[in-house]
Structures are given as structure tokens and as C-alpha cells.
mmCIF file of C-alpha atoms in Angstrom:
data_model
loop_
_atom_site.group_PDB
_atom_site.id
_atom_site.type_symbol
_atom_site.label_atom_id
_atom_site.label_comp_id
_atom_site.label_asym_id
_atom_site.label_seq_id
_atom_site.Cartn_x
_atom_site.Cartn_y
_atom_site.Cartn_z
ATOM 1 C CA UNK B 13 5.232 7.114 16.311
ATOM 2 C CA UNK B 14 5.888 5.329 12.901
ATOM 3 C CA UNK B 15 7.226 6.846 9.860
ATOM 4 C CA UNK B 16 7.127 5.112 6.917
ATOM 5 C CA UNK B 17 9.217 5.554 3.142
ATOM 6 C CA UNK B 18 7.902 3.875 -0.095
ATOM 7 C CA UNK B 19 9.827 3.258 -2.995
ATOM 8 C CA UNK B 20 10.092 1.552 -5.798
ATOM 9 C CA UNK B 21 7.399 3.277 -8.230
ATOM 10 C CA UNK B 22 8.378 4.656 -11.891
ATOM 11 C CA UNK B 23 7.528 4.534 -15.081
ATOM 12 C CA UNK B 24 6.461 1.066 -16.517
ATOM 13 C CA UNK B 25 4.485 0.005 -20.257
ATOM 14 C CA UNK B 26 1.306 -1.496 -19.749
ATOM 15 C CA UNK B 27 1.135 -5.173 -18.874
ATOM 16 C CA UNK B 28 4.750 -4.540 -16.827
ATOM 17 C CA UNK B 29 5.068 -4.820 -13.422
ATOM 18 C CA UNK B 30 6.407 -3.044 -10.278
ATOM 19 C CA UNK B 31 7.010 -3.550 -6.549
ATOM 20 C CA UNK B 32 6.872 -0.894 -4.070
ATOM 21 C CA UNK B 33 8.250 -1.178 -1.076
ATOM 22 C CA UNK B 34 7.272 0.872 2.171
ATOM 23 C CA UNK B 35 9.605 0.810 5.204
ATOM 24 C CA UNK B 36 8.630 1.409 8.698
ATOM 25 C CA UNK B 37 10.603 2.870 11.325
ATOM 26 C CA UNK B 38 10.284 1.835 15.362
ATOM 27 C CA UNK B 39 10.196 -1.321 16.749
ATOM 28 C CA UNK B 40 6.242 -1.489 17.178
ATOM 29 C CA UNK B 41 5.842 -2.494 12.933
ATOM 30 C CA UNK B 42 5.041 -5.866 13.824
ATOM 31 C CA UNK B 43 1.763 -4.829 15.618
ATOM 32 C CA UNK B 44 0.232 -2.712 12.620
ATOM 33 C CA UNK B 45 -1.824 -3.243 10.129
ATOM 34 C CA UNK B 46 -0.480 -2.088 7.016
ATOM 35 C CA UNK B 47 -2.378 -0.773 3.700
ATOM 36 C CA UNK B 48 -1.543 0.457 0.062
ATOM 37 C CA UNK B 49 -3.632 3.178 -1.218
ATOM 38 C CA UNK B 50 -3.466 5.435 -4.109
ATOM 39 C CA UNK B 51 -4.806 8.476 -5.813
ATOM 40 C CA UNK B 52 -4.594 9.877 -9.084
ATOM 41 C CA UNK B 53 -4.849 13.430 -9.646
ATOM 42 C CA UNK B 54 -8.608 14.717 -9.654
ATOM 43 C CA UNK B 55 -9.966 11.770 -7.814
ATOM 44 C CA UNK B 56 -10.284 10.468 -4.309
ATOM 45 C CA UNK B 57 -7.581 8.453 -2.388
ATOM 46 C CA UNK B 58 -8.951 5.081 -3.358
ATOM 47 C CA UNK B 59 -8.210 1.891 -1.345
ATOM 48 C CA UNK B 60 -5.565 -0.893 -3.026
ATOM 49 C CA UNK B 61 -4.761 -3.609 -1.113
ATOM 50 C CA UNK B 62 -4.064 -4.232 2.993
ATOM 51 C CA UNK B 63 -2.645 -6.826 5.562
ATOM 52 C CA UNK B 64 -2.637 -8.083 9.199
ATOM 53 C CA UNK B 65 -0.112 -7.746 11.375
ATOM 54 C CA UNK B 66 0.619 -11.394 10.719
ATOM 55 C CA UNK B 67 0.263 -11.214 7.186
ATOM 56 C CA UNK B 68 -2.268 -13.797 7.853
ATOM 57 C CA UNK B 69 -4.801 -11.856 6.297
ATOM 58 C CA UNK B 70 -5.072 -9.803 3.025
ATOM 59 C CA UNK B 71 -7.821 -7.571 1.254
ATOM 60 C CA UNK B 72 -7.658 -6.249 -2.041
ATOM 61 C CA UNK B 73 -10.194 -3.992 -4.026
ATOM 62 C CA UNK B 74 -11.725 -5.539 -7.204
ATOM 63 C CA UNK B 75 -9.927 -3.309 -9.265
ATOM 64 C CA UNK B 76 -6.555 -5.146 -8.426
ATOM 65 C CA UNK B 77 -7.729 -8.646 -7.666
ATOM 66 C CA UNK B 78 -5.378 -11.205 -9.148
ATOM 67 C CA UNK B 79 -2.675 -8.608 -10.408
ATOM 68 C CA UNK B 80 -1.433 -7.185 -7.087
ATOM 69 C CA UNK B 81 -0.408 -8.837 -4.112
ATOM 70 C CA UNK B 82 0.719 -7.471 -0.585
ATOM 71 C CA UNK B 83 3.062 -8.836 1.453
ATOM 72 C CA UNK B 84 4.755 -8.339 4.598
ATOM 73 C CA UNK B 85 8.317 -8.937 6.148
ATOM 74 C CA UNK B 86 8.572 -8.182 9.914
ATOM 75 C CA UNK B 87 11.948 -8.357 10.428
ATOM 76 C CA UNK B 88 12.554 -6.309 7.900
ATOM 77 C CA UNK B 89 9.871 -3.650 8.836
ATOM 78 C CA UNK B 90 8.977 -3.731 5.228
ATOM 79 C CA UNK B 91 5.661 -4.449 3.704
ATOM 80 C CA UNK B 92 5.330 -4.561 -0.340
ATOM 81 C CA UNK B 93 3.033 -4.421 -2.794
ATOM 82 C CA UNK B 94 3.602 -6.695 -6.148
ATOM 83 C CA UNK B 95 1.705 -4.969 -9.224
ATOM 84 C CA UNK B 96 1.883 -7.112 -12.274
ATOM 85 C CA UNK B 97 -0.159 -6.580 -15.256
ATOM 86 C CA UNK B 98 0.021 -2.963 -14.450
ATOM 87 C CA UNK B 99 -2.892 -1.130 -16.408
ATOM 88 C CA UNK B 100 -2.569 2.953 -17.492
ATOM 89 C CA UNK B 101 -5.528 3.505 -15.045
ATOM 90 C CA UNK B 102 -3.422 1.725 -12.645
ATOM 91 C CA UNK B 103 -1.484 5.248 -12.783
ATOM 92 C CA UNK B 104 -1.459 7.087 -9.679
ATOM 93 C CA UNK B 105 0.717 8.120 -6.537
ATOM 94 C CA UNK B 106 0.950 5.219 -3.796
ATOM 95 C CA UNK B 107 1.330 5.358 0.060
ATOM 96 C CA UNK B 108 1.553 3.070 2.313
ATOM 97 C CA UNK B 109 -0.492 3.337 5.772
ATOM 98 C CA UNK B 110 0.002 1.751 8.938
ATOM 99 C CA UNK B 111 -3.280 0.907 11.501
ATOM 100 C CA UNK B 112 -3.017 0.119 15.177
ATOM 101 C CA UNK B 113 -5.995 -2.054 14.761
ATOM 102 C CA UNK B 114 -7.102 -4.531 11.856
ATOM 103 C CA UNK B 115 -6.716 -4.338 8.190
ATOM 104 C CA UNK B 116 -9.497 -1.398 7.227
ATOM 105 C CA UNK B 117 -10.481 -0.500 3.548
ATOM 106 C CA UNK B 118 -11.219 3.086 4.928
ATOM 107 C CA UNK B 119 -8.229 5.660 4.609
ATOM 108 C CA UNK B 120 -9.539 7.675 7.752
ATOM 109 C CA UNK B 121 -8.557 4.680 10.201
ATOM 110 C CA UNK B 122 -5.450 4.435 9.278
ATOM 111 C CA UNK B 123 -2.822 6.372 11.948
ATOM 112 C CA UNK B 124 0.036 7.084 9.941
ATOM 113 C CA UNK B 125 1.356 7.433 6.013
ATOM 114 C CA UNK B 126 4.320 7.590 4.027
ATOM 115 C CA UNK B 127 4.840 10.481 1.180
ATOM 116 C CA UNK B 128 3.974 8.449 -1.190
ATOM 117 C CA UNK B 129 5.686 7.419 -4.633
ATOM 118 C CA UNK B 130 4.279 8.046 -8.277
ATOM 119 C CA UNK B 131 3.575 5.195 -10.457
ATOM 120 C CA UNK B 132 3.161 5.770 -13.858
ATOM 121 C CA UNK B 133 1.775 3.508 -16.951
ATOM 122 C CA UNK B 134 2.000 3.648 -20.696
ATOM 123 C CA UNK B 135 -0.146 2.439 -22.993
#
């Protein structure tokens, strides 16, 4: 069982930046996959960004490409997600997800989630 707590979203003008942060508990974190996704009210949970277990590999969706980056730190059980140039359609609620296997773009593979934490940008 993992259970994982984001933080670190708010309110922010457009071209600011944030960094969420998503802590895992259990001693198994290094041996997940980890994603960011998000979803904004009347649309789907949409796919932002995801790692290895090593942090060795990264995907992003085109959306955030060159803005956001993910990052990992084991020891701390921590994974992140660095959103600069933040955008008001960048506004939204993000979770963090954690995957036994690889690094998926699909939400329905991933095994567990955090509650998520609302990001919010001005124009």
C-alpha cells in the first residue's frame, strides 16, 4: 500500500511558476513509477508529465513540453513537478500517481493517487 500527499499548488499570475510536491509513504517508493496528472472541472483527467523508478526516464504531454519538468528524490520519497511559465489553461487540480510497472500516459494503470491539490492561474 502507498499513500501519497501533494502540495505545493496555489494561486500564481500567468507566466509564474510553481512546484508541487507529492510524498509517498512505505518503503517500496523507490520501485514505482510515478505520474502527474490533472483535471479541470468539466473535462477529463488529462495526463501531465511521468517518471521511472530511476528517474532515468521522463514523458511529458505536448501541452507542457519545455515548461514543466518532473523529478524524483528517492530518499526522500518525494517526486515533484516544476511548472514554469504557468498558462491560465494550465489551471486545474493535480495528483500525483504511483505505478508498479513503467511510466504509462494512461490514468487507469496507475495503482494508487494522492487527493490532489488545486492550481490556479491568472491572466
Amino acid at each position: 500500500q502507498v499513500q501519497l500527499v501533494e502540495s505545493g499548488g496555489g494561486l500564481v499570475q500567468a507566466g509564474g511558476s510553481l512546484r508541487l510536491s507529492c510524498v509517498a509513504s512505505g518503503r517500496t517508493f523507490s520501485s514505482y513509477a510515478m505520474g502527474w496528472f490533472r483535471q479541470a472541472p468539466g473535462k477529463e483527467r488529462e495526463f501531465v508529465a511521468a517518471i521511472s523508478w530511476s528517474g532515468g526516464s521522463t514523458k511529458y504531454a505536448d501541452s507542457v513540453k519545455g515548461r514543466f519538468t518532473i523529478s524524483r528524490d528517492n530518499a526522500k520519497n518525494t517526486v515533484y513537478l516544476q511548472m514554469n511559465s504557468l498558462k491560465p489553461n494550465d489551471t486545474a487540480v493535480y495528483y500525483c500517481a504511483a505505478d508498479r510497472n513503467y511510466p504509462t500516459v494512461n490514468w487507469f494503470e496507475y495503482d494508487y493517487w494522492g487527493q490532489g491539490t488545486q492550481v490556479t492561474v491568472s491572466s
